[in-house]
Short mmCIF file of C-alpha atoms (C1' of nucleotides) in Angstrom, two decimals:
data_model
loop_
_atom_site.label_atom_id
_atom_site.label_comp_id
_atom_site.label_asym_id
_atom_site.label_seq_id
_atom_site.Cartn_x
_atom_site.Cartn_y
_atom_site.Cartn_z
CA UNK A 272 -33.07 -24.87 63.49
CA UNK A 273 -31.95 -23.12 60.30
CA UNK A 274 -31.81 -25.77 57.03
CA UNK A 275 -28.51 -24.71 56.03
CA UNK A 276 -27.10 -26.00 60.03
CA UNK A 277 -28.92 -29.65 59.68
CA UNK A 278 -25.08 -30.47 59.81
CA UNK A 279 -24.71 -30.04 63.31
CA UNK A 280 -26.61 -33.08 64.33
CA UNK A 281 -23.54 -34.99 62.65
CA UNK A 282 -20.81 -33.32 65.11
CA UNK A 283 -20.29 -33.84 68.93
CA UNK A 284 -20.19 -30.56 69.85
CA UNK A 285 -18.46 -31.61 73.39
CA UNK A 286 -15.52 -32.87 71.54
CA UNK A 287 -15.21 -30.30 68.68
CA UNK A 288 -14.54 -28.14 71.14
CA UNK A 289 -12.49 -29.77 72.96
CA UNK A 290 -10.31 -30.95 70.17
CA UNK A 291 -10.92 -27.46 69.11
CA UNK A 292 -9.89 -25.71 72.40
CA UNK A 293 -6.75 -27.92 73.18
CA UNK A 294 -5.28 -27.05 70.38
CA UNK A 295 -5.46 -23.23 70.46
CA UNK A 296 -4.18 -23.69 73.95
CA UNK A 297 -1.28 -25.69 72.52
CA UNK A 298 -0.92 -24.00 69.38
CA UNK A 299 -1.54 -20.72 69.46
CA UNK A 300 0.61 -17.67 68.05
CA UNK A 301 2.10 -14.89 71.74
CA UNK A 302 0.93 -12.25 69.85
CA UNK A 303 1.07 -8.54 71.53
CA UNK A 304 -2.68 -8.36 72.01
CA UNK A 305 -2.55 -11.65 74.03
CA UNK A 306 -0.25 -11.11 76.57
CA UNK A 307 -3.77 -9.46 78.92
CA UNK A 308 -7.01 -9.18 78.85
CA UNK A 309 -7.30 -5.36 79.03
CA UNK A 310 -10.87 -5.01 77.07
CA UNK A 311 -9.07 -1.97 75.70
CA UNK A 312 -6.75 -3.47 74.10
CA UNK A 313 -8.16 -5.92 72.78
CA UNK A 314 -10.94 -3.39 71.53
CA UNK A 315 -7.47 -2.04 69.73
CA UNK A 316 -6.38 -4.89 68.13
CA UNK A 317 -9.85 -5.84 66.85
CA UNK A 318 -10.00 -2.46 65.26
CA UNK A 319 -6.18 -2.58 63.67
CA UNK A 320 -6.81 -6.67 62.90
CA UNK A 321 -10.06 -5.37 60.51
CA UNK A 322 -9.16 -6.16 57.03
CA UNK A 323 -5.53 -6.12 57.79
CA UNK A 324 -3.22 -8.58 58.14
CA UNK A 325 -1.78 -9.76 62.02
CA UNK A 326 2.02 -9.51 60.64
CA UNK A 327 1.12 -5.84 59.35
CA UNK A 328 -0.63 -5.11 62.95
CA UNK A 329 2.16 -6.18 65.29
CA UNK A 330 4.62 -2.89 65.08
CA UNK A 331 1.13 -0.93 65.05
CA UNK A 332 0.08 -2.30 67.43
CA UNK A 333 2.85 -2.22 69.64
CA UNK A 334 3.40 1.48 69.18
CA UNK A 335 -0.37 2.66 69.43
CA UNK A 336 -0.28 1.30 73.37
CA UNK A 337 2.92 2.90 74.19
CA UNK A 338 1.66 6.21 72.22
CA UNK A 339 -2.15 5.51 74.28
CA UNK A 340 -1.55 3.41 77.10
CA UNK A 341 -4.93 3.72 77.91
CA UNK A 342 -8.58 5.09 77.40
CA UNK A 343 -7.95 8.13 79.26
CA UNK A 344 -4.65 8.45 77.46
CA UNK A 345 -6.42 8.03 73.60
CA UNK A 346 -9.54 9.48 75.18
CA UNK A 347 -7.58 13.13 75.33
CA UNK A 348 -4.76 13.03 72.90
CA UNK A 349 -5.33 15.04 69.55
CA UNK A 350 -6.44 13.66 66.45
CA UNK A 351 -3.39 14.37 64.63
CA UNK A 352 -1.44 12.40 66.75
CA UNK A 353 -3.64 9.61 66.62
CA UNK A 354 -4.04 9.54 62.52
CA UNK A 355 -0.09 9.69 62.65
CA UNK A 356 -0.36 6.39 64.67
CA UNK A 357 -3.07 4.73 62.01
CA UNK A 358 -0.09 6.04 58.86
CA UNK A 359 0.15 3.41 56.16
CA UNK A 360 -2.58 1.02 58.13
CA UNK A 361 -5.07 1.90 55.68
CA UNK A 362 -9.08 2.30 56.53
CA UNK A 363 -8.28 5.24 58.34
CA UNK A 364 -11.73 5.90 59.11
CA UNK A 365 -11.31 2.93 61.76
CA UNK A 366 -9.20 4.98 63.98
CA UNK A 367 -11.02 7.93 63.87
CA UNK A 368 -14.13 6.21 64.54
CA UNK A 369 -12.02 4.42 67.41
CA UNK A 370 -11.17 7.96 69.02
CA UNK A 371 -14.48 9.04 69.09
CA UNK A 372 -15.69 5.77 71.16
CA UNK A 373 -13.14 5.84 73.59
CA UNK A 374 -13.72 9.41 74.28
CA UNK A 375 -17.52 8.62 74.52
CA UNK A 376 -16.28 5.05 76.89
CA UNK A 377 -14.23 7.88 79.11
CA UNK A 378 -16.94 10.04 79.92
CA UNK A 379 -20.28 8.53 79.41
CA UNK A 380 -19.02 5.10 81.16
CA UNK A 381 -16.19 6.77 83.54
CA UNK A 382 -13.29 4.85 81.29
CA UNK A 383 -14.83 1.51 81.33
CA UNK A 384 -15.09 -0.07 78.16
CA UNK A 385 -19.49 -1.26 78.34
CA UNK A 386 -19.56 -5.63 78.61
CA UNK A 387 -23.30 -5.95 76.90
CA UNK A 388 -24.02 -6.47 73.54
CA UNK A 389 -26.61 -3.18 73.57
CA UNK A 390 -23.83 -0.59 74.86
CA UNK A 391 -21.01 -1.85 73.32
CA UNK A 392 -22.21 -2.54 69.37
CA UNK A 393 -23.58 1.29 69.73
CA UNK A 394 -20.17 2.55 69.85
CA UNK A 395 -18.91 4.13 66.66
CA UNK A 396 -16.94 1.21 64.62
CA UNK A 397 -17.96 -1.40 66.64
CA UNK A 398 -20.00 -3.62 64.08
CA UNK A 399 -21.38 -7.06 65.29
CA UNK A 400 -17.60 -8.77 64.83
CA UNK A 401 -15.59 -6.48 66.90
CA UNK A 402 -18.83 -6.64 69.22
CA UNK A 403 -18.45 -10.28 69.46
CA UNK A 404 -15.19 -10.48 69.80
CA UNK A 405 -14.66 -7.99 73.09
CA UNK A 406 -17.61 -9.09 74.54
CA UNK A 407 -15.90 -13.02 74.87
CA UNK A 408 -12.44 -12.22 74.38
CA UNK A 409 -12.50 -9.45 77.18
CA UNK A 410 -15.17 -9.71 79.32
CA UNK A 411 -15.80 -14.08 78.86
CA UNK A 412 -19.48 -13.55 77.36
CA UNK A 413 -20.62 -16.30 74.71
CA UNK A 414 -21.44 -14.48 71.65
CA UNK A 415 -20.56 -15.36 68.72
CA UNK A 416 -17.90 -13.15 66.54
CA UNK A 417 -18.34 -14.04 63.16
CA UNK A 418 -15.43 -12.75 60.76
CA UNK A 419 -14.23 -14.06 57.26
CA UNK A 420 -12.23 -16.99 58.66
CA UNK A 421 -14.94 -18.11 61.27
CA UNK A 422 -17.11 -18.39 57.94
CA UNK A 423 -14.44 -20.01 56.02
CA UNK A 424 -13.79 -22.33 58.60
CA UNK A 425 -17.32 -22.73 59.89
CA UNK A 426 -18.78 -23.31 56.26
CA UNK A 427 -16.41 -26.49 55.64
CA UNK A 428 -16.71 -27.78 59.25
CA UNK A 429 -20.79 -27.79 58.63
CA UNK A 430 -20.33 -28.14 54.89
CA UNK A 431 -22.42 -24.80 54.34
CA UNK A 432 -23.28 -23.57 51.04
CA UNK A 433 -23.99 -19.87 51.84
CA UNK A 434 -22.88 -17.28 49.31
CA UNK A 435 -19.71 -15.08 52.74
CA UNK A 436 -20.12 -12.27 50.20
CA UNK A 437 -23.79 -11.40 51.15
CA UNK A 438 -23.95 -9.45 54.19
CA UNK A 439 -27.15 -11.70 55.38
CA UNK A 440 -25.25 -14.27 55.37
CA UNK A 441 -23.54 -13.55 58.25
CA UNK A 442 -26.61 -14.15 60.31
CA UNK A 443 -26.23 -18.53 59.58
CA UNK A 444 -22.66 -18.21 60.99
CA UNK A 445 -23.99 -16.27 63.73
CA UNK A 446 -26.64 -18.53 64.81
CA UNK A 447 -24.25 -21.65 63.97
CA UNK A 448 -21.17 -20.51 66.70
CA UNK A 449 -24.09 -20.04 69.21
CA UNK A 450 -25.00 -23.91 68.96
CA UNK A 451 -21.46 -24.90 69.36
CA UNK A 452 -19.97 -22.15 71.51
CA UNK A 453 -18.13 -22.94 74.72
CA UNK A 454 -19.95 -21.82 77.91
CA UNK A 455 -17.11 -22.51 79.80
CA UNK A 456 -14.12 -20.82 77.65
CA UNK A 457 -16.46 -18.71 74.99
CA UNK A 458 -13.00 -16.67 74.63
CA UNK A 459 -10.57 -19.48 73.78
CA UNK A 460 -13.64 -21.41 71.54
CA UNK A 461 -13.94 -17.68 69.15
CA UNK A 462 -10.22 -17.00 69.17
CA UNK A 463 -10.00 -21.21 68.75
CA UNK A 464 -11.76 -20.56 65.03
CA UNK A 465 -10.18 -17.85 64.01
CA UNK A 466 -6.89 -19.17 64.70
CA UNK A 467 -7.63 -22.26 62.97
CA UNK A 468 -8.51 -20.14 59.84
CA UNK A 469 -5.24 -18.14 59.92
CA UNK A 470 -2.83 -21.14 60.51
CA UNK A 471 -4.71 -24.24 59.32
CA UNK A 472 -8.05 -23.77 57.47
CA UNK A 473 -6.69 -21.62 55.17
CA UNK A 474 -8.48 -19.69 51.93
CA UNK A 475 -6.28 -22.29 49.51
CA UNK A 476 -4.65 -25.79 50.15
CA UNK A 477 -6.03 -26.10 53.88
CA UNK A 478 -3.36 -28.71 56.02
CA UNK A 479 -6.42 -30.81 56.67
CA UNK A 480 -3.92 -33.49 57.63
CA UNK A 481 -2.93 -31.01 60.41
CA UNK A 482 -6.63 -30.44 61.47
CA UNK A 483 -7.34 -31.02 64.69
CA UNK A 484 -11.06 -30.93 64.08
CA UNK A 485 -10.43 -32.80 60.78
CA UNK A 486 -12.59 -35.63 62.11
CA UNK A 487 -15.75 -33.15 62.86
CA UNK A 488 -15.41 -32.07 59.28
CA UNK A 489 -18.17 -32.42 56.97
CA UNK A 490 -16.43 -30.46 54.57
CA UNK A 491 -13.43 -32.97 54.81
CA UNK A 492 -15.88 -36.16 54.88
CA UNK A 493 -17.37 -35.10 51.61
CA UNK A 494 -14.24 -34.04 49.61
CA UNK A 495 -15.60 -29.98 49.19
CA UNK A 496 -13.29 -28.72 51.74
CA UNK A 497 -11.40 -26.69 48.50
CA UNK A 498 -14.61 -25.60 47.60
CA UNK A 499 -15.87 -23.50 50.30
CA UNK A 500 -16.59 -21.39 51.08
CA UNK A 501 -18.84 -19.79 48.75
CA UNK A 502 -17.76 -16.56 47.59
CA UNK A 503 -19.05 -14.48 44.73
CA UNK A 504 -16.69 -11.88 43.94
CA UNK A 505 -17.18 -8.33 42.77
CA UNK A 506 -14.15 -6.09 41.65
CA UNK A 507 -14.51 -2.83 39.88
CA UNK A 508 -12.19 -0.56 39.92
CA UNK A 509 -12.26 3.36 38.39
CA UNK A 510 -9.25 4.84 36.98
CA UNK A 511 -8.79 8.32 38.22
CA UNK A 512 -5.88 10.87 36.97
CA UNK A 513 -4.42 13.22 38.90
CA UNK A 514 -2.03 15.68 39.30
CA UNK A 515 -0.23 17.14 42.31
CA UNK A 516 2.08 19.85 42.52
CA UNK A 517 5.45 20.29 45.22
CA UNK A 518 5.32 23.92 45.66
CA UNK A 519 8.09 25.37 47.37
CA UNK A 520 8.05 29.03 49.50
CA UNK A 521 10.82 31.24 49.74
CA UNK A 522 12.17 28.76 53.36
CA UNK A 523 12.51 25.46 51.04
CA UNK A 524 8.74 24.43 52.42
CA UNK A 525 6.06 22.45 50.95
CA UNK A 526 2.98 23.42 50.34
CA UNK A 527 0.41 20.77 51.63
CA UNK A 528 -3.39 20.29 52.49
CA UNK A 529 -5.62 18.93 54.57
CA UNK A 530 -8.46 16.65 52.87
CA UNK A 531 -11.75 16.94 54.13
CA UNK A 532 -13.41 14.94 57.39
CA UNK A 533 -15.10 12.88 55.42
CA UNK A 534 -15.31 9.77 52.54
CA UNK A 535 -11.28 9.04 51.20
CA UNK A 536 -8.32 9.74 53.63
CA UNK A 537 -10.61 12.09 55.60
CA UNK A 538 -8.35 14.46 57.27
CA UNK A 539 -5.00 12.83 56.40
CA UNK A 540 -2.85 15.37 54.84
CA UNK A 541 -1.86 15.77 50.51
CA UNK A 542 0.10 17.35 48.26
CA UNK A 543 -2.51 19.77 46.09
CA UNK A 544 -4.01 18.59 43.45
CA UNK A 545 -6.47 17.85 40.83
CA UNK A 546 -8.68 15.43 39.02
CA UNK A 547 -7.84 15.45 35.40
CA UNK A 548 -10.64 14.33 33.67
CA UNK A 549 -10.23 12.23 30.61
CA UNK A 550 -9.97 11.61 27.88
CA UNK A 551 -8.75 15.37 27.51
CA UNK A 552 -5.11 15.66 27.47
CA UNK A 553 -4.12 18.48 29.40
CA UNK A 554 -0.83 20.72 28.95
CA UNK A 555 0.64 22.12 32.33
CA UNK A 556 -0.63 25.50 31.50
CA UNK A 557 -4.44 24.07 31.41
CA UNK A 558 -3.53 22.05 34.71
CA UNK A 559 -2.42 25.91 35.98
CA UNK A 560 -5.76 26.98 35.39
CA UNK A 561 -7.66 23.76 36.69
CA UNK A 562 -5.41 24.20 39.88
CA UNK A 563 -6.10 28.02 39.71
CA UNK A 564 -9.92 27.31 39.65
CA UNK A 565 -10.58 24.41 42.25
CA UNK A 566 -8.62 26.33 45.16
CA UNK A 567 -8.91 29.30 44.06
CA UNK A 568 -4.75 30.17 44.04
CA UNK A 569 -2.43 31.62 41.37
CA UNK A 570 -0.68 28.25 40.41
CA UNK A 571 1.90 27.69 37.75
CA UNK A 572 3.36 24.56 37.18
CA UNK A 573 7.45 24.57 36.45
CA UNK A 574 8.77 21.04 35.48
CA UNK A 575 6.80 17.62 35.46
CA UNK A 576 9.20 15.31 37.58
CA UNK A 577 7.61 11.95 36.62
CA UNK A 578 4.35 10.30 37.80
CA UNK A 579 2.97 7.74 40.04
CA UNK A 580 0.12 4.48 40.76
CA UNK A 581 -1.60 4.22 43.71
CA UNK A 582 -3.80 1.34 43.58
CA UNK A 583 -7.23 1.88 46.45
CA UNK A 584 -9.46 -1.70 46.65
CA UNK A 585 -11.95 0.23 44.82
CA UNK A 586 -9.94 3.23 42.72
CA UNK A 587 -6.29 3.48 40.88
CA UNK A 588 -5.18 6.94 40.83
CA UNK A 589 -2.55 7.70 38.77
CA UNK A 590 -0.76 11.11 39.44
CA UNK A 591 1.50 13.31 37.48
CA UNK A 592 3.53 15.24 39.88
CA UNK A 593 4.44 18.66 39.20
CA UNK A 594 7.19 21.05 40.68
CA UNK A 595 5.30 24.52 40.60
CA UNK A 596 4.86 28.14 42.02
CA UNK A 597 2.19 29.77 43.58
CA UNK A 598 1.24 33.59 43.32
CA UNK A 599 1.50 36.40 46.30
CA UNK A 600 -1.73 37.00 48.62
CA UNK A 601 -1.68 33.49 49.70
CA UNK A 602 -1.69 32.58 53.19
CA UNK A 603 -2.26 29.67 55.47
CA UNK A 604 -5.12 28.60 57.48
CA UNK A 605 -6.16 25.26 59.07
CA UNK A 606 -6.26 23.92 55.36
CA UNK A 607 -3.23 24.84 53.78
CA UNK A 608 -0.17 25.49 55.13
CA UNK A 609 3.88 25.09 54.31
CA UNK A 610 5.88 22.81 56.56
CA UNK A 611 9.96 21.59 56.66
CA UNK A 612 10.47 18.16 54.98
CA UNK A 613 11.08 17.33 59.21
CA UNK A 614 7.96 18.66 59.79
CA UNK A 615 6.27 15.91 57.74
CA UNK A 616 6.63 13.70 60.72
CA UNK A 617 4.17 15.65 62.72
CA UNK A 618 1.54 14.98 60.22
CA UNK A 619 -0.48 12.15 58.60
CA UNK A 620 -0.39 11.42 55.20
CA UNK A 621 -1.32 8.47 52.75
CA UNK A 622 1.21 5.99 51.20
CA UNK A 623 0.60 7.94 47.81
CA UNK A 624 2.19 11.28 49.19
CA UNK A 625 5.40 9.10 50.35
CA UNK A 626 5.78 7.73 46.96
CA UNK A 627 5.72 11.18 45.39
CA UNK A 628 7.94 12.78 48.24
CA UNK A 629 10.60 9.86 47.02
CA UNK A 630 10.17 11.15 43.55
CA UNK A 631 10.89 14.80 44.71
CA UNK A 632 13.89 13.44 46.52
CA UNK A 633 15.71 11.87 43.81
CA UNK A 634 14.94 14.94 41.38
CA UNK A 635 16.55 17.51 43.81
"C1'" DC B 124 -28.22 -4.26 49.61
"C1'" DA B 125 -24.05 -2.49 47.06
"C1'" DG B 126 -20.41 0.36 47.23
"C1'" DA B 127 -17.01 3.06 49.78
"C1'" DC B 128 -13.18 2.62 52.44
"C1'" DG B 129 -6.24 1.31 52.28
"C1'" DT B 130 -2.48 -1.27 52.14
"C1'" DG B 131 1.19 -4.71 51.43
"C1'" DG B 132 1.78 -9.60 50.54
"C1'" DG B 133 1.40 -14.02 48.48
"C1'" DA B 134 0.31 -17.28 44.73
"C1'" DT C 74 1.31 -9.34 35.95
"C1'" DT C 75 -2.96 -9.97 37.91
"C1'" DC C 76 -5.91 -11.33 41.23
"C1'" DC C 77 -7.43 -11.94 45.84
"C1'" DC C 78 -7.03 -10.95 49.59
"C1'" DA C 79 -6.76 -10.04 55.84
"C1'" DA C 80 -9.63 -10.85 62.61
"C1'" DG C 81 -15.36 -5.42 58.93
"C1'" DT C 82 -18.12 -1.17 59.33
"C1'" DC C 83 -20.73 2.55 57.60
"C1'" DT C 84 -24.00 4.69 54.49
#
DNA sequence: CAGACGTGGGA
DNA sequence: TTCCCAAGTCT
């Protein structure tokens, strides 16, 4: 056995998860996601639940199934479509990843999402979590899936010192829900711990007098159960200004553009614009040119109608936001094109073009 | 491994 | 206001 698990000799693993189990059956939240077992949608909510938090999920989630009822359904509807679905969820490389697996489950498996650990952790953004979680959630297989509150609530229960933030780490948690995992309800055990994170365990001021595993806790028996887990933390964000421009044709469209497939808001939709690299002050005619340069148009900017933050977990962009003009021989392509302020509901865009499109609504 | 990758909410 | 997130994965 690993050192940092010597712990588990001081539980009874029969009635932690019992005590455990009972009280997810008792307590736990009808969410959307739980009403079946359909392994695609819980593959779905696994995906959405990433990062994110279940309150944000439940309208996405909601919508998603009735947009893609199922595999076949995601598994040929267009990407636009599906990136309008993901709008404002954030990660947005999640859902395209997430399109791209179900179309490969459709064909390569005939529309059956794959129940071993081999075929289903190859799919694209299926990581050992979401592999985890399907695998005992869906399909009743006893592997362990590991995410921040299982180490949270893990690392008290067994009083473990591990730094969560390093990605090894994961590994002790792993091998720690495989000594204690129920063989008989591996689903209800995983879901069990997470739950217990979310509503009990919490990240500050756990109800430990509400624990129903309080008396398993070594955490609790030593007094640390504030101070775990471990968690080094590592925040840097850049400062990036911008400046995007509303340009308007003849028709009372906006000129927009589509970002490229890759890295930030890959393929989501943007006003045009430009970095503005500091410290050099720039007057609208030198943002013309910079604009003029980078795509290549005949760009003039009219009126500056104010400015906005946008604030990324690793970037702040602040954007001045420009009402401008652009010069004849342009014309659109799968890149750039002008659409109808209604016409913005056919596309995807990032939370920073609605704030700007507010912006532009109060100035005309 | 460290950094990229979104967003809205709570303390 | 500022910080830290919330059911991670990819490169």
């Amino acid at each position: 056995m690993v050192n940092e698990l010597k712990n588990i000799e001081n539980i009874s693993i029969k009635n932690f998860q019992e005590d455990l189990i009972s009280w997810f059956k008792a307590e736990q939240r009808d969410l959307p996601w739980r009403k079946d077992q359909d392994p695609y949608k819980v593959w779905v909510s696994e995906i959405m639940l990433q990062q994110t938090r279940v309150d944000t999920v439940i309208p996405y989630f909601n919508r998603f199934i009735e947009w893609f009822p199922t595999i076949e359904d995601l598994a040929n509807a267009n990407e636009d479509k599906v990136l309008k679905a993901w709008e404002g969820l954030g990660y947005y490389s999640r859902v395209r990843n997430l399109h791209s697996a179900v179309k490969e489950v459709n064909t390569k498996y005939d529309g059956k999402v794959p129940d071993t650990p081999k075929e289903i952790s190859n799919l694209k953004g299926v990581g050992p979590y979401t592999a985890g979680a399907i695998l005992s959630i869906a399909y009743g297989i006893p592997e362990p899936a590991v995410d921040g509150n299982v180490m949270r609530v893990l690392s008290r229960i067994l009083s473990i010192w591990e730094d969560i933030a390093k990605p090894s780490t994961r590994k002790v948690f792993e091998e720690a829900v495989r000594q204690v995992i129920s063989h008989d309800e591996p689903s209800a055990f995983n879901q069990a711990l997470m739950e217990l994170g979310a509503l009990i365990c919490t990240p500050t001021s756990p109800s430990c007098l509400l624990c129903p595993v309080r008396d398993h806790c070594q955490g609790f028996h030593e007094g640390v159960e504030t101070e775990l887990p471990i968690k080094t933390k590592k925040n840097t964000q850049r400062n990036v200004e911008l400046a995007a421009i509303i340009v308007k044709d003849d028709n009372g469209k906006i000129l927009i553009h589509k970002r490229p497939e890759n890295g930030l808001l890959a393929n989501l939709w943007e006003l045009p614009n430009v970095e503005l690299h500091q410290p050099i002050v720039m007057e609208r005619a030198q943002i013309a040119d910079l604009f003029s340069e980078t795509f290549d148009m005949n760009i003039k900017l009219e009126k500056n109608i104010g400015q906005i933050e946008h604030i990324f977990s690793h970037l702040v962009w602040n954007i001045r936001l420009y009402i401008g003009t652009i010069g004849a021989g342009f014309s659109e392509n799968n890149e750039w094109k002008f659409i109808t302020l209604d016409e913005i509901e056919q596309h995807a865009f990032p939370v920073s073009f609605h704030k700007m499109l507010k912006l532009y609504k109060e100035y005309i």
